[in-house]
Short mmCIF file of C-alpha atoms and ligand atoms in Angstrom, two decimals:
data_model
loop_
_atom_site.label_atom_id
_atom_site.label_comp_id
_atom_site.label_asym_id
_atom_site.label_seq_id
_atom_site.Cartn_x
_atom_site.Cartn_y
_atom_site.Cartn_z
CA MET A 206 0.02 0.01 0.06
CA ARG A 207 1.03 3.50 -0.56
CA ILE A 208 1.28 5.32 2.76
CA LEU A 209 1.68 9.08 3.09
CA SER A 210 1.74 11.60 5.92
CA GLY A 211 3.14 15.01 6.69
CA ILE A 212 3.94 16.94 9.81
CA GLN A 213 4.28 20.80 10.07
CA PRO A 214 7.66 22.23 11.10
CA SER A 215 6.04 24.73 13.36
CA GLY A 216 7.88 23.88 16.68
CA ALA A 217 9.38 20.96 18.49
CA LEU A 218 7.61 17.67 18.19
CA HIS A 219 5.67 16.53 21.29
CA ILE A 220 4.58 13.13 22.56
CA GLY A 221 1.05 13.72 21.05
CA ASN A 222 2.60 13.89 17.64
CA TYR A 223 4.53 10.75 18.43
CA LEU A 224 1.67 8.62 19.63
CA GLY A 225 -0.90 10.05 17.34
CA ALA A 226 1.22 9.97 14.18
CA ILE A 227 4.92 9.19 14.20
CA ARG A 228 4.75 5.87 15.81
CA GLN A 229 2.30 4.75 13.06
CA TYR A 230 4.66 6.09 10.44
CA VAL A 231 7.37 3.93 11.87
CA ALA A 232 5.13 0.80 12.02
CA LEU A 233 3.86 1.26 8.49
CA GLN A 234 7.24 1.56 6.89
CA GLU A 235 7.44 -2.26 7.07
CA GLY A 236 6.07 -3.87 4.02
CA ASN A 237 4.52 -0.73 2.50
CA ASP A 238 5.63 1.99 0.14
CA ALA A 239 5.76 4.94 2.54
CA TYR A 240 6.17 8.67 1.86
CA TYR A 241 6.57 11.05 4.78
CA PHE A 242 7.30 14.73 4.52
CA VAL A 243 7.86 17.95 6.42
CA ALA A 244 5.08 20.28 5.53
CA ASP A 245 6.86 23.59 5.31
CA TYR A 246 4.49 25.25 2.82
CA HIS A 247 1.83 24.59 5.42
CA ALA A 248 3.93 26.09 8.13
CA LEU A 249 4.16 29.37 6.25
CA THR A 250 0.68 30.03 7.58
CA SER A 251 2.06 30.32 11.18
CA VAL A 252 5.84 30.66 11.13
CA ARG A 253 6.91 34.02 9.82
CA ASP A 254 10.67 34.01 10.82
CA PRO A 255 12.66 32.57 7.87
CA ALA A 256 15.63 31.49 9.98
CA LEU A 257 13.31 29.85 12.48
CA LEU A 258 11.40 28.09 9.71
CA ARG A 259 14.71 26.60 8.27
CA LYS A 260 15.69 25.48 11.77
CA TYR A 261 12.30 23.77 12.35
CA VAL A 262 12.45 22.00 8.98
CA SER A 263 15.86 20.61 9.77
CA ASP A 264 14.90 19.70 13.37
CA VAL A 265 11.81 17.82 12.24
CA LEU A 266 13.81 15.91 9.58
CA ILE A 267 16.32 14.91 12.26
CA ASP A 268 13.55 14.05 14.75
CA LEU A 269 11.80 11.76 12.26
CA LEU A 270 15.08 10.02 11.40
CA SER A 271 15.91 9.62 15.11
CA LEU A 272 12.45 8.27 15.99
CA GLY A 273 13.02 5.39 13.60
CA LEU A 274 12.15 6.36 9.97
CA ASP A 275 14.66 4.44 7.83
CA PRO A 276 15.63 6.47 4.82
CA ASP A 277 16.50 3.35 2.87
CA ARG A 278 12.86 2.12 3.26
CA VAL A 279 10.82 5.25 3.16
CA VAL A 280 10.78 8.40 0.98
CA LEU A 281 11.43 11.16 3.50
CA PHE A 282 11.26 14.61 1.94
CA VAL A 283 10.52 18.32 2.45
CA GLN A 284 7.16 19.44 0.83
CA SER A 285 8.56 22.55 -0.84
CA ASP A 286 11.37 20.48 -2.49
CA VAL A 287 8.49 19.30 -4.66
CA PRO A 288 6.92 22.48 -6.07
CA GLU A 289 4.53 20.30 -8.17
CA THR A 290 2.52 20.39 -4.96
CA VAL A 291 1.51 23.94 -5.47
CA GLU A 292 0.50 23.55 -9.11
CA LEU A 293 -1.76 20.55 -8.16
CA SER A 294 -3.13 22.69 -5.35
CA TRP A 295 -4.34 25.28 -7.91
CA LEU A 296 -6.01 22.69 -10.10
CA LEU A 297 -7.80 21.39 -6.98
CA THR A 298 -8.65 24.76 -5.66
CA SER A 299 -10.44 25.53 -8.94
CA VAL A 300 -12.98 22.89 -8.20
CA THR A 301 -13.35 23.31 -4.46
CA PRO A 302 -16.55 25.01 -3.21
CA MET A 303 -15.99 27.84 -0.76
CA GLY A 304 -18.60 26.19 1.52
CA TRP A 305 -16.43 23.11 2.08
CA LEU A 306 -13.67 25.31 3.46
CA GLU A 307 -15.88 27.56 5.49
CA LYS A 308 -17.05 24.70 7.61
CA CYS A 309 -13.43 23.64 8.55
CA VAL A 310 -12.98 23.47 12.28
CA SER A 311 -9.24 23.80 12.11
CA TYR A 312 -9.44 27.12 10.19
CA LYS A 313 -12.01 28.48 12.70
CA ASP A 314 -9.91 27.32 15.70
CA LYS A 315 -6.74 28.82 14.41
CA VAL A 316 -8.41 32.21 13.70
CA GLN A 317 -9.90 32.15 17.17
CA GLN A 318 -6.44 31.48 18.69
CA GLY A 319 -5.23 34.66 16.91
CA LEU A 320 -3.82 33.59 13.58
CA PRO A 321 -4.72 36.15 10.93
CA ALA A 322 -7.68 35.08 8.67
CA GLU A 323 -5.41 34.87 5.50
CA HIS A 324 -6.25 33.08 2.31
CA GLY A 325 -3.46 30.54 2.88
CA LEU A 326 -4.85 29.55 6.07
CA PHE A 327 -8.37 29.26 4.56
CA ALA A 328 -6.96 27.21 1.64
CA TYR A 329 -4.85 25.09 3.80
CA PRO A 330 -7.01 21.90 3.38
CA VAL A 331 -6.67 22.13 -0.43
CA LEU A 332 -2.89 22.23 -0.19
CA GLN A 333 -3.20 19.19 2.10
CA ALA A 334 -5.36 17.47 -0.48
CA ALA A 335 -2.73 18.20 -3.08
CA ASP A 336 -0.06 16.63 -0.80
CA ILE A 337 -2.12 13.43 -0.52
CA LEU A 338 -3.38 13.08 -4.10
CA LEU A 339 -0.14 13.89 -5.71
CA TYR A 340 1.32 10.58 -4.41
CA ASP A 341 -1.67 8.32 -5.10
CA ALA A 342 -1.85 7.65 -1.32
CA ASP A 343 -4.03 4.80 -0.14
CA LEU A 344 -3.66 5.37 3.56
CA VAL A 345 -2.81 8.54 5.63
CA PRO A 346 -1.81 7.99 9.31
CA VAL A 347 -2.82 11.07 11.41
CA GLY A 348 -4.41 12.03 14.63
CA GLN A 349 -8.20 12.62 15.07
CA ASP A 350 -7.80 16.36 14.48
CA GLN A 351 -6.98 15.68 10.81
CA LYS A 352 -10.04 13.62 10.04
CA GLN A 353 -11.90 16.56 8.60
CA HIS A 354 -9.09 17.36 6.25
CA LEU A 355 -9.04 13.85 5.04
CA GLU A 356 -12.71 13.99 4.29
CA ILE A 357 -12.18 17.19 2.24
CA THR A 358 -9.32 15.56 0.39
CA ARG A 359 -11.69 12.74 -0.62
CA ASP A 360 -14.46 15.17 -1.62
CA VAL A 361 -12.10 17.26 -3.62
CA ALA A 362 -10.66 14.16 -5.36
CA GLU A 363 -14.21 12.93 -6.17
CA ARG A 364 -15.24 16.25 -7.48
CA PHE A 365 -12.18 16.47 -9.69
CA ASN A 366 -12.80 12.94 -10.92
CA ASN A 367 -16.45 13.75 -11.66
CA VAL A 368 -15.72 16.99 -13.52
CA TYR A 369 -12.66 15.75 -15.46
CA GLY A 370 -12.43 12.09 -15.17
CA LYS A 371 -14.58 11.06 -18.17
CA LYS A 372 -14.37 7.24 -17.99
CA LYS A 373 -11.20 6.96 -15.91
CA GLU A 374 -10.62 8.23 -12.44
CA VAL A 375 -7.78 10.82 -12.18
CA PHE A 376 -7.10 10.53 -8.45
CA ARG A 377 -7.12 7.64 -5.98
CA LEU A 378 -9.23 8.15 -2.82
CA PRO A 379 -7.25 7.90 0.37
CA GLU A 380 -8.31 6.54 3.68
CA PRO A 381 -7.35 8.01 7.02
CA TYR A 382 -5.53 5.77 9.49
CA ILE A 383 -6.40 6.83 12.97
CA LEU A 384 -5.85 4.62 16.00
CA ASP A 385 -8.58 4.97 18.55
CA SER A 386 -6.36 4.43 21.58
CA VAL A 387 -4.18 7.43 20.65
CA ALA A 388 -6.54 9.50 18.52
CA VAL A 389 -6.44 12.38 20.95
CA VAL A 390 -3.54 12.37 23.46
CA PRO A 391 -4.17 14.58 26.50
CA GLY A 392 -1.85 17.48 27.34
CA LEU A 393 -0.74 18.75 30.71
CA ASP A 394 -3.99 20.59 31.20
CA GLY A 395 -6.16 17.59 30.12
CA ARG A 396 -7.12 19.20 26.82
CA LYS A 397 -5.72 17.71 23.58
CA MET A 398 -2.05 18.04 23.65
CA SER A 399 -1.14 20.77 21.07
CA LYS A 400 1.57 23.33 20.37
CA SER A 401 -1.21 25.97 20.28
CA TYR A 402 -2.44 25.22 23.74
CA ASN A 403 0.96 25.36 25.36
CA ASN A 404 0.36 22.02 27.21
CA THR A 405 2.91 19.88 25.58
CA ILE A 406 5.76 17.63 26.58
CA GLU A 407 8.49 17.71 23.87
CA ILE A 408 9.95 14.38 22.79
CA PHE A 409 13.54 15.68 22.83
CA ASP A 410 13.61 17.87 25.80
CA GLU A 411 16.36 17.15 28.19
CA PRO A 412 15.37 14.29 30.71
CA ALA A 413 15.46 16.84 33.63
CA VAL A 414 13.01 19.20 31.69
CA ILE A 415 10.69 16.24 30.92
CA ARG A 416 10.56 15.15 34.58
CA LYS A 417 9.74 18.72 35.56
CA LYS A 418 7.02 19.31 33.00
CA VAL A 419 5.23 16.15 33.93
CA LYS A 420 4.88 17.42 37.45
CA LYS A 421 2.70 20.22 35.98
CA PHE A 422 0.05 17.76 34.84
CA VAL A 423 -3.20 19.09 36.25
CA THR A 424 -4.91 16.61 38.54
CA ASP A 425 -7.95 16.82 40.87
CA SER A 426 -7.78 16.83 44.62
CA THR A 427 -8.72 13.20 45.33
CA PRO A 428 -6.49 12.07 48.35
CA VAL A 429 -3.84 9.45 48.13
CA GLU A 430 -5.86 6.82 50.02
CA ALA A 431 -9.04 7.20 48.02
CA PRO A 432 -9.73 4.86 45.07
CA LYS A 433 -9.48 6.50 41.69
CA ASN A 434 -10.88 5.56 38.31
CA PRO A 435 -8.06 4.79 35.79
CA ASP A 436 -10.58 4.64 32.94
CA THR A 437 -11.30 8.29 33.20
CA ASP A 438 -8.16 9.76 34.71
CA PRO A 439 -6.11 11.68 32.03
CA LEU A 440 -2.86 11.18 33.92
CA PHE A 441 -3.26 7.46 33.95
CA GLY A 442 -4.46 7.65 30.34
CA LEU A 443 -1.09 9.06 29.45
CA PHE A 444 0.90 6.83 31.86
CA LYS A 445 -0.54 3.60 30.33
CA LEU A 446 0.65 4.59 26.82
CA PHE A 447 4.26 4.76 27.94
CA ALA A 448 4.57 2.30 30.92
CA LYS A 449 5.79 -1.21 30.67
CA PRO A 450 2.80 -3.63 30.98
CA GLU A 451 3.70 -4.76 34.50
CA ASP A 452 4.00 -1.18 35.77
CA ARG A 453 0.74 -0.28 34.00
CA ASP A 454 -1.03 -3.13 35.67
CA GLU A 455 0.34 -2.34 39.14
CA VAL A 456 -0.58 1.32 38.92
CA GLU A 457 -4.01 0.44 37.59
CA ARG A 458 -4.71 -1.93 40.47
CA ARG A 459 -3.54 0.64 43.05
CA TYR A 460 -5.89 3.27 41.40
CA ARG A 461 -8.81 0.92 41.98
CA GLU A 462 -7.81 -0.01 45.44
CA GLY A 463 -6.65 3.45 46.59
CA GLY A 464 -3.28 4.14 48.02
CA ILE A 465 -1.49 5.72 45.08
CA GLY A 466 -1.07 9.49 44.83
CA TYR A 467 -0.89 11.52 41.60
CA GLY A 468 2.60 12.59 42.65
CA GLU A 469 4.05 9.09 42.43
CA VAL A 470 2.30 8.56 38.99
CA LYS A 471 3.86 11.75 37.67
CA ILE A 472 7.42 10.60 38.74
CA ARG A 473 6.82 7.21 37.12
CA LEU A 474 5.44 8.82 33.92
CA GLY A 475 8.51 11.05 33.74
CA GLU A 476 10.79 7.98 34.03
CA ALA A 477 8.80 6.00 31.43
CA LEU A 478 9.12 8.93 28.96
CA VAL A 479 12.78 9.37 29.47
CA GLU A 480 13.32 5.59 28.99
CA THR A 481 11.00 5.38 26.01
CA PHE A 482 13.07 8.00 24.06
CA ALA A 483 16.57 7.21 25.33
CA ALA A 484 17.71 5.32 22.24
CA ALA A 485 16.12 7.88 20.01
CA ARG A 486 17.91 10.62 21.90
CA GLU A 487 21.21 8.91 21.24
CA ARG A 488 20.50 8.53 17.60
CA ARG A 489 19.57 12.17 17.49
CA ALA A 490 22.92 13.14 18.66
CA GLU A 491 24.48 11.24 15.81
CA TRP A 492 22.35 12.89 13.19
CA VAL A 493 22.98 16.30 14.71
CA ALA A 494 26.75 15.63 14.45
CA HIS A 495 26.41 14.84 10.70
CA PRO A 496 24.36 17.45 8.95
CA GLU A 497 25.78 16.24 5.60
CA ARG A 498 24.07 12.94 6.08
CA VAL A 499 20.72 14.71 6.78
CA ALA A 500 21.31 16.82 3.57
CA GLU A 501 21.85 13.63 1.57
CA VAL A 502 18.65 12.06 2.93
CA ARG A 503 16.78 15.21 2.04
CA ALA A 504 18.10 15.41 -1.49
CA ALA A 505 17.47 11.72 -2.22
CA GLY A 506 13.92 12.01 -0.84
CA ALA A 507 13.16 15.05 -2.96
CA ALA A 508 14.29 13.28 -6.12
CA LYS A 509 12.16 10.16 -5.48
CA ALA A 510 9.16 12.20 -4.40
CA ARG A 511 9.29 14.56 -7.42
CA ALA A 512 9.43 11.58 -9.82
CA THR A 513 6.23 10.14 -8.36
CA ALA A 514 4.59 13.55 -8.18
CA ARG A 515 5.40 14.54 -11.76
CA LYS A 516 3.47 11.57 -13.13
CA VAL A 517 0.41 12.34 -11.14
CA LEU A 518 0.47 16.06 -11.88
CA ASP A 519 0.80 15.32 -15.62
CA ARG A 520 -2.17 13.10 -15.44
CA ALA A 521 -4.19 15.82 -13.68
CA ARG A 522 -2.99 18.59 -16.05
CA SER A 523 -3.92 16.42 -19.09
CA ALA A 524 -7.34 15.66 -17.66
CA CYS A 525 -8.30 19.32 -17.22
CA GLY A 526 -6.84 20.50 -20.56
CA LEU A 527 -3.48 22.08 -19.66
CA GLY A 528 -0.48 21.39 -21.84
P1 ADP B 813 -0.11 20.51 16.85
O1 ADP B 813 -1.60 20.34 17.12
O2 ADP B 813 0.65 20.38 18.11
O3 ADP B 813 0.18 21.82 16.09
P2 ADP B 813 0.28 19.11 14.44
O4 ADP B 813 -0.98 19.76 13.89
O5 ADP B 813 1.60 19.58 13.86
O6 ADP B 813 0.35 19.33 15.97
O7 ADP B 813 0.21 17.54 14.25
C1 ADP B 813 1.04 16.70 13.57
C2 ADP B 813 0.47 15.30 13.67
O8 ADP B 813 0.32 14.82 15.02
C3 ADP B 813 -0.95 15.11 13.05
O9 ADP B 813 -1.09 13.89 12.43
C4 ADP B 813 -1.87 15.28 14.27
O10 ADP B 813 -3.05 14.67 14.06
C5 ADP B 813 -1.01 14.52 15.28
N1 ADP B 813 -1.39 15.01 16.64
C6 ADP B 813 -1.03 16.30 17.16
N2 ADP B 813 -1.52 16.42 18.34
C7 ADP B 813 -2.03 15.22 18.79
C8 ADP B 813 -2.65 14.68 19.96
N3 ADP B 813 -2.80 15.39 21.02
N4 ADP B 813 -3.17 13.36 19.92
C9 ADP B 813 -3.00 12.69 18.82
N5 ADP B 813 -2.42 13.08 17.67
C10 ADP B 813 -1.97 14.35 17.54
N1 LIG B 814 -2.31 19.41 8.45
C1 LIG B 814 -1.44 18.38 9.08
C2 LIG B 814 -1.27 18.79 10.45
O1 LIG B 814 -1.40 19.93 10.90
C3 LIG B 814 -0.09 18.34 8.40
C4 LIG B 814 -0.22 17.80 6.95
C5 LIG B 814 0.03 18.58 5.75
C6 LIG B 814 -0.57 16.53 6.50
N2 LIG B 814 -0.21 17.86 4.67
C7 LIG B 814 -0.56 16.61 5.08
C8 LIG B 814 -0.98 15.42 7.18
C9 LIG B 814 -0.89 15.45 4.29
C10 LIG B 814 -1.24 14.26 6.41
C11 LIG B 814 -1.24 14.31 4.97
O2 LIG B 814 -0.87 17.95 11.28
#
């Protein structure tokens, strides 16, 4: 199957990105034909400092490599290294009704959080549709927040196919791949973990910083002795995703029986996080020490991605009467 996903270089990656998306990227690289990219065109809607954008792009590439993407098995690239994306985006935008974009929750959210209501932000889902359709993707691993964007992608593809497809379909319709257990990873305040809510734990923070941040997790005032419900407690919800099975079972039992305080769970969560990412942290130091290797991966990824993209773009251009 052709797998494709992208992640914006708009800040350091957090454990919600890891569980909701990157862990699936790594799992799906086995036995599939996977394309993963750093969505820098998309990040232009929020990052306005050129030096910072360059740094974020390079950081996210390094992070993805460190977390286990194997450049010999996947095509790892930077979105703007494939300018064909923007051309396809225009072809798609020409058949996209305004109403579909007006109902986008993510656009409304971002404007409410203070991002300017610019056309790029409004048209963001069409650019995302171009990303996906340009590679004939079958499956797109993402978190729950991207579900609506995937629906729009399918709608736009169908619309284009109907308008221009004649007897053959131009675009393949992709499916989202969203794992229920990690569809929405909670942040330090119990809301969805997100850069824009300032409630994140970064994957590659120093261990001391991770341990400290975890202590800020907001909990209720249930006393240590009282039984607690592990099924509804967001702190346990996060702990169980990183703990070893025996630790998870022990803490779960003590929640139900009473006798475990949130303070202890926070300390154990901090340790579990530091341990989970220890190997990735070592690999990261290697990549950071060899920027020329990262540059090679980027260039090779761009060449492969462009070759695939060109064919699909030509199909779309020809279908609508260009060239
Ligand atoms: P953020 O919301 O922090 O800006 P992004 O939009 O860059 O994160 O998300 C990149 C990927 O990580 C997407 O696939 C998104 O669905 C996923 N993701 C982000 N936050 C979470 C979360 N809290 N739980 C599950 N998946 C998430
Ligand atoms: N919009 C996605 C996010 O904020 C990033 C993204 C851009 C993406 N293009 C994509 C995800 C294509 C999947 C497929 O997380």
